[in-house]
Short mmCIF file of C-alpha atoms in Angstrom, two decimals:
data_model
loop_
_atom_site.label_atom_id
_atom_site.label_comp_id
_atom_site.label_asym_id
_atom_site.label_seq_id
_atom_site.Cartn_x
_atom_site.Cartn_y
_atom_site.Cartn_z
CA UNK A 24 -33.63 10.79 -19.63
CA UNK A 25 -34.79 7.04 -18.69
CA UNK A 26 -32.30 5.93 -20.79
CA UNK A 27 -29.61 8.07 -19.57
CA UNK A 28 -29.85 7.51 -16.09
CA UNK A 29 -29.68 3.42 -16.43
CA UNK A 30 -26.54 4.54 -18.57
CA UNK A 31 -24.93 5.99 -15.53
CA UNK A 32 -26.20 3.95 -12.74
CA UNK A 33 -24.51 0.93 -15.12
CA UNK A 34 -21.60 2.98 -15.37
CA UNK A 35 -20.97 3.17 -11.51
CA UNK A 36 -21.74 -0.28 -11.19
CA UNK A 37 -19.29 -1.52 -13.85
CA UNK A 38 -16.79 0.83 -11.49
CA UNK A 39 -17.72 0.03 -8.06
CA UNK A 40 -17.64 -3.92 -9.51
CA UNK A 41 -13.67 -3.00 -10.61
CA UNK A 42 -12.61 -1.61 -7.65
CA UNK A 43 -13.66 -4.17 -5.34
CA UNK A 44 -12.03 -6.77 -7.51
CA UNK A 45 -9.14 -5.22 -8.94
CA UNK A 46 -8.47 -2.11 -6.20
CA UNK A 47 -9.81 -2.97 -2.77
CA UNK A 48 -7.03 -5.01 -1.75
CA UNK A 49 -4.70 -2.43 -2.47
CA UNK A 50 -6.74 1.02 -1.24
CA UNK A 51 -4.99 1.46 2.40
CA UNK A 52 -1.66 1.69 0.42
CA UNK A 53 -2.77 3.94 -2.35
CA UNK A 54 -4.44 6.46 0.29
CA UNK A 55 -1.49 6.02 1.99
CA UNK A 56 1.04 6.86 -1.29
CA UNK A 57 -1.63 10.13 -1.42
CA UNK A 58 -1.34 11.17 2.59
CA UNK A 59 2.17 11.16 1.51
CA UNK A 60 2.40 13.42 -1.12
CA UNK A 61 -0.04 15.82 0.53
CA UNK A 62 2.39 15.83 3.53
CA UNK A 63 5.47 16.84 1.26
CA UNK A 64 3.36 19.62 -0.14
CA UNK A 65 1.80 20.97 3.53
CA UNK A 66 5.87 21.06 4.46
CA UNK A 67 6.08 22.81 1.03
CA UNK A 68 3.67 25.51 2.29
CA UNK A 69 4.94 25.61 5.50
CA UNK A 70 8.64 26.87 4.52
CA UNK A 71 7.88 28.41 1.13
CA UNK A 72 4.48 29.92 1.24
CA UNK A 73 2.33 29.34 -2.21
CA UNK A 74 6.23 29.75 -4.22
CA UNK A 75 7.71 26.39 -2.09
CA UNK A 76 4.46 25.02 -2.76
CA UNK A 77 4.40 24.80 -6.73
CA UNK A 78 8.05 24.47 -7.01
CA UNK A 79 7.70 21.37 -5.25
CA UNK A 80 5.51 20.33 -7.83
CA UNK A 81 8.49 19.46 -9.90
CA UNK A 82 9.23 18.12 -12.71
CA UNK A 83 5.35 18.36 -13.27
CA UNK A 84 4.47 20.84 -13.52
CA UNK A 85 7.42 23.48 -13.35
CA UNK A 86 6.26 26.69 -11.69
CA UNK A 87 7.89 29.61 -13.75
CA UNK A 88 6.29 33.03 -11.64
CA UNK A 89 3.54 33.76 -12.52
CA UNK A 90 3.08 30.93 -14.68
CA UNK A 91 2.86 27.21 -13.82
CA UNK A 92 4.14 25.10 -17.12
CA UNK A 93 3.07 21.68 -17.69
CA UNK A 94 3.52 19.23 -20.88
CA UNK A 95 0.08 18.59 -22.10
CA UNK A 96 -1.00 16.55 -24.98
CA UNK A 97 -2.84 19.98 -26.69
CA UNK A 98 -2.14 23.14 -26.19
CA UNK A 99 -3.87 24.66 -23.42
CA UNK A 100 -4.09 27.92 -21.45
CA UNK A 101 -6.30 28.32 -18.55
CA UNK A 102 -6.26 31.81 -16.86
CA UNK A 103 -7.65 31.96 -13.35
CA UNK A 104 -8.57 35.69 -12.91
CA UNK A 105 -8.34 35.54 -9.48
CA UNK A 106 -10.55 31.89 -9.05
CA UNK A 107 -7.92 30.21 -7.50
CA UNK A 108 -6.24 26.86 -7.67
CA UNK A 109 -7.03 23.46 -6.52
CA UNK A 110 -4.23 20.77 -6.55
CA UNK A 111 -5.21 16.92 -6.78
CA UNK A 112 -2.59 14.41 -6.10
CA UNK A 113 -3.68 11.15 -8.31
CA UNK A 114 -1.85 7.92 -7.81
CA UNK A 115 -3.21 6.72 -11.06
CA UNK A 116 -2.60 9.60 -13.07
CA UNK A 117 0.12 8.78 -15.54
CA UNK A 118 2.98 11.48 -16.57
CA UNK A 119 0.98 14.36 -17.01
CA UNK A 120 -1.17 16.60 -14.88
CA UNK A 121 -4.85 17.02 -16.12
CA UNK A 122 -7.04 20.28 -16.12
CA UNK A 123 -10.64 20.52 -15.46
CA UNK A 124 -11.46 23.78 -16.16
CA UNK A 125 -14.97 24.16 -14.28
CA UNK A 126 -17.28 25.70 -16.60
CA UNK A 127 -18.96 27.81 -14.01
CA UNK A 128 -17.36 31.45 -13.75
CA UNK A 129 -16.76 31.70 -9.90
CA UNK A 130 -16.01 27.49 -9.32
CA UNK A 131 -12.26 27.08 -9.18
CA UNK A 132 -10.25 24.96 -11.91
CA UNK A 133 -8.87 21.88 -10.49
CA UNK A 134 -5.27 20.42 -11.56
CA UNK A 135 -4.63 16.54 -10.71
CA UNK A 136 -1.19 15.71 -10.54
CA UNK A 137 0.79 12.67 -10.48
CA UNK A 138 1.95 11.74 -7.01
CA UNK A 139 5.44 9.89 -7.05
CA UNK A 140 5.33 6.09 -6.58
CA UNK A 141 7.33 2.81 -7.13
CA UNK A 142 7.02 0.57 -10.23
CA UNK A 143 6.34 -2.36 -7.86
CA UNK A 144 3.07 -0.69 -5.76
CA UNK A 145 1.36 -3.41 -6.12
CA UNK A 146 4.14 -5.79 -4.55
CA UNK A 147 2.59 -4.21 -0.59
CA UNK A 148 2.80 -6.76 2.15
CA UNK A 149 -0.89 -7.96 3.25
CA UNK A 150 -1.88 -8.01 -0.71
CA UNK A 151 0.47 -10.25 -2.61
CA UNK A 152 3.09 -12.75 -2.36
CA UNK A 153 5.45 -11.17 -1.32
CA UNK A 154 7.42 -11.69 1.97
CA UNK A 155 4.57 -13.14 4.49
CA UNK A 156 2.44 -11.00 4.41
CA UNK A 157 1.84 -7.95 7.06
CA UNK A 158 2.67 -10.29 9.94
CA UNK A 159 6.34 -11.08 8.77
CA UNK A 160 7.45 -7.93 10.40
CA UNK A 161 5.19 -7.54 13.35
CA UNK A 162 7.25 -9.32 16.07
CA UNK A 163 10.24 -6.85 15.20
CA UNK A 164 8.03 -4.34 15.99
CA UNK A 165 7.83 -5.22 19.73
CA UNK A 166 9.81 -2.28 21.43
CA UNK A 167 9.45 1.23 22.69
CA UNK A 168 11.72 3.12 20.32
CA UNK A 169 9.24 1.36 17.01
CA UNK A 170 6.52 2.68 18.99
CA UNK A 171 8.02 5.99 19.18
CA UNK A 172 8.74 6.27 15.91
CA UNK A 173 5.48 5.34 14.83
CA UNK A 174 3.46 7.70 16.89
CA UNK A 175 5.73 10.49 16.08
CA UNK A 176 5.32 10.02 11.97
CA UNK A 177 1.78 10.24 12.01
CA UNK A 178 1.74 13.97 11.26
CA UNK A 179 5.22 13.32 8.59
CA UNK A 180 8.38 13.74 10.02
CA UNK A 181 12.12 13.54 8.05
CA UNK A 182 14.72 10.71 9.44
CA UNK A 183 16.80 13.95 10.80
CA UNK A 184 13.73 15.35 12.72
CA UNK A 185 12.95 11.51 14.19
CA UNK A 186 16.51 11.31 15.14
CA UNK A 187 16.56 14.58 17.14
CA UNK A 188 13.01 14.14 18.34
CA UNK A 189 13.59 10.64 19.85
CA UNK A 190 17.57 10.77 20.82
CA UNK A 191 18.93 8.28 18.46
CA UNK A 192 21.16 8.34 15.35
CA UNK A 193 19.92 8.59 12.17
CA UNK A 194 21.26 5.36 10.80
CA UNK A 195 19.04 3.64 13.98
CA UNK A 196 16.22 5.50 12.75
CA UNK A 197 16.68 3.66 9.08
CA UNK A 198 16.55 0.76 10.66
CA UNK A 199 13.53 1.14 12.70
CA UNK A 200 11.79 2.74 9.79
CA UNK A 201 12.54 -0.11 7.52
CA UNK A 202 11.46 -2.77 9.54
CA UNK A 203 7.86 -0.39 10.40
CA UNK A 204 7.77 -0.07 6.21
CA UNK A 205 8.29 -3.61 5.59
CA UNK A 206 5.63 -4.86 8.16
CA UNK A 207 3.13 -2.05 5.78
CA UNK A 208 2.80 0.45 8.65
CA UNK A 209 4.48 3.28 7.74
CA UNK A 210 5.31 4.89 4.14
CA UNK A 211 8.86 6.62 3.03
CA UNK A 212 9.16 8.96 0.03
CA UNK A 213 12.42 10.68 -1.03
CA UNK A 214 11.95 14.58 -2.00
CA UNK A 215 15.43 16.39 -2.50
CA UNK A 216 17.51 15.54 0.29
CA UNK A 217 15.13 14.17 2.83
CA UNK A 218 13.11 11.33 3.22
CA UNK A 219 9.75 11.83 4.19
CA UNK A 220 8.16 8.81 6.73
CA UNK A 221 4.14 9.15 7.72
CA UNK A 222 2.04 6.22 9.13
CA UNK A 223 -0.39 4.42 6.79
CA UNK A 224 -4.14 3.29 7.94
CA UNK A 225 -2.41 -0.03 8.94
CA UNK A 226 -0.11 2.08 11.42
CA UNK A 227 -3.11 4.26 12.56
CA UNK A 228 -5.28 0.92 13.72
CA UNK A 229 -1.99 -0.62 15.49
CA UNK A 230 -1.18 2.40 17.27
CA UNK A 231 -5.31 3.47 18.05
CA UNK A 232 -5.70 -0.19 19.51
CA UNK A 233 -1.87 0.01 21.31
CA UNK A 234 -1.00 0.97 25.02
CA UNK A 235 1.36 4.51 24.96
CA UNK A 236 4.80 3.97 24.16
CA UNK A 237 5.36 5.18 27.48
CA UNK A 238 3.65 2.73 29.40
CA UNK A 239 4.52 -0.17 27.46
CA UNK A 240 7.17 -2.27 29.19
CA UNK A 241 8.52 -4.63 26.15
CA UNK A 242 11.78 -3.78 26.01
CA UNK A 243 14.40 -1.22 24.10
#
């Protein structure tokens, strides 16, 4: 048992060691990439009930009623009997979803899913080269429709519903979204025909530490 326990207290070591030298730079993005895809699927439940949920899961998995199909490298059938379901988005999870079937009778299985990400993640202002870093965009930011738009994504909204909520057009909502994404504070992911925005932990410590929108005279 000695030996077993120095096995895994070396083993979290070894992975607390890589992730502050290989993932801590990058974390507020990745949690952000996640906060994403867990605000596409609460919109999923909102207008499609537990159906619009698992649909939205495509391409992986494909929900077929009652069944939800996924390619797996071995064949594999889990049943529930009436356990349940819990989703995991993964942004490191490659292709496929993974099972953990939870070998206690009443625990419910788990199913980690690949969230939906760019090739170039790891190109995220404030952690590479690229641009100049999370300050290149921050004096663009200086105006009360930005700030709008910032405090109104922090629960996910669609361009259309930012356009409509703040009384601009939809094309000035790209553009103020684009210049919020490049600066690292807020996150947009295409599903269908809409393009979800929501506010990353960079955009939640800007707009904690900011005056109201309302209050703030810097200009349109």
């Amino acid at each position: 048992m000695a030996v077993r326990a120095r096995a895994v207290l070396g083993g979290g070591a070894a992975l607390q060691g890589y992730h502050r030298r290989a993932l801590a730079a990058f974390w507020p993005y990745i949690r952000a990439q996640v906060d994403a895809d867990r605000a596409v699927r609460a919109r999923s439940v909102l207008g499609g009930g537990t159906d619009g949920l698992l649909a939205s899961l495509r391409p992986v998995p494909h929900w077929q009623p009652p069944v939800l199909e996924a390619d797996y490298p071995v064949d594999h059938e889990l049943r529930l009997g009436g356990r349940g379901l819990l989703l995991q988005p993964s942004f490191f999870c490659s292709r496929r979803p993974v099972t953990l079937a939870i070998p206690v009778p009443d625990r419910t299985p788990v199913l980690v899913y690949p969230i939906q990400h760019t090739l170039d993640w790891a190109l995220v202002p404030g952690t590479t080269g690229r641009g100049s870093g999370p300050g290149a965009g921050l004096g663009a930011l200086l105006g009360r429709t930005r700030a709008a738009v910032l405090q109104d994504v922090v629960t996910g909204r669609t361009t259309g519903e930012l356009a409509e909520r703040i009384g601009i057009s939809g094309a000035a909502v790209s553009q103020h979204t684009a210049v919020l994404r490049q600066a690292g504070l807020l996150l947009s992911v295409r599903r269908s025909k809409h393009v979800l925005h929501t506010i990353t932990p960079a955009g939640l410590v800007l707009l904690e530490g900011a005056p109201h929108p309302s209050h703030t005279p810097l200009g349109p």
